[in-house]
Amino acid sequence: MPHTDLPTPPAASPWRIMDPVRGQIRLAMALAVLAAMAGLVAMGLLALAVQQLLEHPGDWPWQAGAGVLACTVLAYLLRLTAFDQSHYAAFRLETLLRQQLSRHLAQVPMGYVESVGAAALAKVIHDDVKALHVFVADSTPLYARAYVTPVLTLVALLWLDWRLALGALAVLLVGFGVLSLAMRNRQEMVRRYNAAREQVSAAVVEFVQAMPVVRTFDSGQATFGRYQQALEAYRAMLSEWYREAGFPARFSMALLNPLPTLLVLLWLGAWLNWHAQLGFATWLAVLLVGTGMAEAMMPAMSLSHMVDKVKLSIARIGQVLATPVLPAPARPGQRPADTSIEFEGVSFRYTADADEALSEVSFRVPPGSITALVGPSGAGKSTVARLIPRFWDVAAGSIRIGGVDLRDLDNDELLRHVAFVFQDTFLFADSIAANIRLGVPEADMAAVVAAARAAQAHDFISALPEGYETLAGERGAFLSGGQRQRITIARAILQNRPILVLDEATAFADPENEAALIAALSELMRGKTVIMVAHRLNTIRDADQILVFDRGRLAESGRHQALVDAGGVYGRLWRSYETARHWALDPAGRHVAVDHEESGKTP
Amino acid sequence: MTQPSITPWKTTYRQLLDSVGPHAPALRNSLAGLAAAAVLQGLALACIVPLFVALLSRHDGAAALAWLAAMSLLALLATGCRWLGQGFDYTGRMADATHRLRTRLGEQLRRMPLERIQDKRAGEFNAMLLGSVDENLNYTLTILNLILAALLTPLATALALACWDWRLGLGLLLVFPAIVPLYRWRRPAFGRGMRKLAEANARTSADVLEYTQGLPVLRAACQAGDKAQRLQQSFADLERLQTIGHRKGARPNIVITSVVELGLLLLLAAGVSWVAAGSLDPAILAASFVIVVRFGEPLATFVLYTAILELIESALERIQALLAVAPLPVLDAAAPPNTHDIEFDRVSFRYAQAERSALEDFSARLPARSLTALVGPSGSGKTTVTRLLLRHADPQQGGIRIGGVELRAMPAEQLNRLISVVFQDVYLFDDTVLANIRMARPDASDAQVEAAARAACCLDFIERLPQGWQTRLGDIGGRLSGGERQRISIARALLKEAPIVILDEPTAALDSESEVAVQRAIDALVRERTVIVIAHRLSTIVGADQILVLDDGRLVEHGRHAELLENEGRYRRLWEAQARVKDWHAGRYGMA
């Protein structure tokens, strides 16, 4: 669970989550209260009808009967409307919260998105928001009823006959007394229950996801054992909870059932009635409304367990929304003078307690030049590339484009100048044309095709059954990694921005695609200021400037030959690159180091 | 799932009993207890009728007292029966039953063909199922109690009431059970609505995931937030469907309730008429009032919980479906193979739901201790070859043999002992470094584990970890680099000492420096083994004894590197393309 890494904001009332639809929810609750009142009146009128019938047998008690019917229908309609209103409000709230969350994620540091994980955030936006339903839609009318009906009923009972009222109240109080006994350790139990559940979930995910590994390596003990251990702990916890809460829970449920209240009212009422201290009509009225107290509370209580789970979702939504956004420019409206990039004393760490990912890095990329970032993994080169689109703000120092600090640039202005091609290509589940047009919605089809041509993508796109209208994204998994990458390059070509940041753009291409990809990249880089992160050192031999990073520091910089001759970090990297390049598998231990140029008759 | 099918309640009941395994008799008893409680409660309520008659019409105090006592006794008995019935939950039987069920499902996952759980969606689905078994089943008894109370109690009362006035009793008998056919009549539509909503939710869920995954790209293109039109559209669509679904689905439920309520009201009105006409004792009518208003609440609760009943039903169905998947059959087990040459004999394979074969008439012989490379574009069938060898599934045609023994004739453990795999994506478990390596051979001594780690170039970085060998990998999360993780997985494979090794692009995702170390580890792993390697970088496999070039599921070329270059075919084109790329460097003038 990535959520555990996040700071937990002070627990606010879960009701605050409904603020955007507060009015409608209040309406729904008010309607539910009115429905409960109408129901009570109907019961009273029913008793009145019986009394009239007893007094004047043979006369149809028209007025009271009509009153019963009217109140019942009214109660029903009110309840239905309350139910509708709370549901529509809940649906509205889902949309509003999802919009708010997606908007918020567009403004927080990308680092936050990466550290929490796209999948976890998607779960918050979809699953957690969806989980609110039972709370917002189902429980609000029931809550209203649960709080108001018992009070109204008690008032009605006291008015009818205080002795019977006290009898009914006594049953209720004993029931709740025992129930609170059952709930005594509830908070602690819920906490332990959730902890045990979470362990089970983690074990399940590990067990299922790693199944291929489990099958090949694990004779069964380790992974299955962990799965079983988590299950055992969970069972023990659950059994303990049930055992501890078993008696009071069952006892209170037995008491809060309408039957005991009814019995008390019957015994008491029969005795009073027999001794002529209680009119039959009053007694009947008491019997009709009397059990309403417990009844109204039961559904709300059984809902409370589900609402408890909702609280976790509310907390997670709150955490995401509480993440601070990147500050807006203090002096907006500035324009970069040219397409140079400058890092000045830049230090950066991903989280407050992490080591510095970059320390005091300074360099300058002149307009129209090509700069390569190299270094061992974790050295900071990708961090540099990702600071330029302002996925994070630097901790110290500054980054300037054309002389303007990134923090003083409007987001739109920044993006007018910089295009990015990332290592992991991402295509949306939309047509290929729409994917290329992303960010340039006004581009016509001719421009899209031209960009695709330049990116060496036109041929394979045209060969697809529906050409440029073919759906890409997950549903278009038929595209190879290299083809997908060329579509993203076409996107960058169409965007035609003067500065280009490439983050290992060729990492995942197979050999046949790679050649086309390289051609596409060459096209894209023409005449631009380029910063590229590179693993394959031979691709950057002609770069104007190579920046060599090591443990977050800029260790060396210069051109290829000079750096090789200097024999520093770059020299070491170059040597291992050459070694890796010439490695060939050989189970027999013959060790035939194969050099490309010798063994193949390639140009 | 295309047809809106309704599971008969009998089937659901059988599946439920099956799911709780050895607790089935106890569950049956418990349900009987709950049913008895519902009936007794109905009879207790019916006692109000003679009570009122005794008090009001006959002024018979002794009879009234007797009926009050009878009612109290019946109520007490009902409480007792319910108490015992709920015991299934409270004595921990349900917890134990779900525990057993989950263990059973876990074992089933280990047994069933891996192909069936390989695809990611199925994986998530299984994880969800395993994770939520108890959530669904734990409510079962509560729900069944409510349903029994809502259905049996009125029934028992109605029958008893018929003894005093057959018209009222019959009326009640007609009105009340009407909820069942009404409910079952509405259910297909209700199910359709639920399904539509589930589909809409799945779409939004996918769109949301796409949004969060594509956020870097969207933000870089200035299309995030409110400008992400597809996402906002998806939200709006979902709300619209929810609203429609609510109108069509949830409201009929209330309508059903109200039909019954209205029926009761009519019945009571008829009762008033009968009293007015003098054919009904007003005491009986008054008692009926008190009884009938009791039924409204259980009825409303019942309808509220039917949605959960659906969840339980579908969970039971999925559990049964999962348990029903048969493991791959093992023919009469032959003796384990002595040699480790591999033979694919005219193998054809098609994935479930795929339109085309992933592998078509594929034949190859891999001599023992030889190196065979699989080469070809993505989707050409390379991975399928290795998966079939690992017996994730059986080919539809042809056979695969190791040392002359059919895979189908090998028990799973025997086959697993023969093969080590190094995947491109390394999976390490949330356990210590030591346990992660030792899992390949639980009886390995510390010295053996250390030797494997040394051969895989792991020792230096393991010793640098905060708790060395005892460091839990979950705690240090991303602190290990890709190369280091890969080396741990190679140490694991080394320790296993399997005679056959499969390498699935183990260095594709690494940088050069890590790559050199991983390459050294692989050199140790492949020594004297039968090796199958999937490689993109052709220079790594020029020394292979045999290169199999696959395209579109077919073997198009095979031979040694030099022979294949002579052929001027597919392999040669691949080789040349790669050579061109190697010479590319980013310079001021584009392609150099």
Short mmCIF file of N, CA and C in Angstrom, two decimals, chain A residues 1-2 12 47 51 158 170 255 286 324 330 336 363 367 417 432 467 539:
data_model
loop_
_atom_site.label_atom_id
_atom_site.label_comp_id
_atom_site.label_asym_id
_atom_site.label_seq_id
_atom_site.Cartn_x
_atom_site.Cartn_y
_atom_site.Cartn_z
N MET A 1 0.82 -1.21 0.00
CA MET A 1 0.00 0.00 0.00
C MET A 1 0.85 1.25 0.00
N PRO A 2 0.86 1.96 -1.10
CA PRO A 2 1.66 3.18 -1.15
C PRO A 2 1.08 4.26 -0.24
N ALA A 12 -10.89 14.56 9.55
CA ALA A 12 -12.05 15.45 9.55
C ALA A 12 -13.30 14.58 9.60
N ALA A 47 -55.08 3.79 14.58
CA ALA A 47 -55.65 3.52 15.91
C ALA A 47 -56.98 4.24 16.06
N GLN A 51 -60.71 2.78 16.89
CA GLN A 51 -61.52 3.26 18.01
C GLN A 51 -62.93 3.62 17.52
N LEU A 158 -44.98 9.14 24.95
CA LEU A 158 -45.16 9.86 26.21
C LEU A 158 -46.51 10.56 26.23
N ALA A 170 -37.16 1.42 28.42
CA ALA A 170 -36.29 0.57 29.23
C ALA A 170 -35.69 -0.56 28.39
N LEU A 255 -32.67 -8.30 21.85
CA LEU A 255 -33.47 -7.32 22.58
C LEU A 255 -33.98 -6.21 21.67
N VAL A 286 -50.32 2.86 20.88
CA VAL A 286 -48.97 2.60 21.42
C VAL A 286 -48.37 1.37 20.75
N PRO A 324 -0.01 19.37 -1.81
CA PRO A 324 0.14 20.73 -2.33
C PRO A 324 0.46 20.74 -3.83
N ALA A 330 5.17 33.73 -9.71
CA ALA A 330 5.00 34.97 -8.95
C ALA A 330 4.91 36.15 -9.91
N PRO A 336 10.69 33.38 -22.71
CA PRO A 336 12.11 33.04 -22.90
C PRO A 336 12.71 33.82 -24.06
N PHE A 363 25.09 23.67 -15.53
CA PHE A 363 25.57 23.54 -16.91
C PHE A 363 24.71 24.42 -17.79
N PRO A 367 21.60 27.32 -27.51
CA PRO A 367 20.53 27.08 -28.46
C PRO A 367 21.02 26.26 -29.64
N HIS A 417 7.51 25.74 -25.65
CA HIS A 417 8.93 25.69 -26.00
C HIS A 417 9.53 24.29 -25.95
N ILE A 432 -5.19 6.55 -33.86
CA ILE A 432 -3.77 6.90 -34.00
C ILE A 432 -3.64 8.37 -34.37
N GLY A 467 -6.22 2.27 -40.96
CA GLY A 467 -5.27 3.36 -41.13
C GLY A 467 -5.15 4.24 -39.91
N THR A 539 25.77 6.08 -29.54
CA THR A 539 24.83 6.98 -30.21
C THR A 539 25.17 8.44 -29.96
#
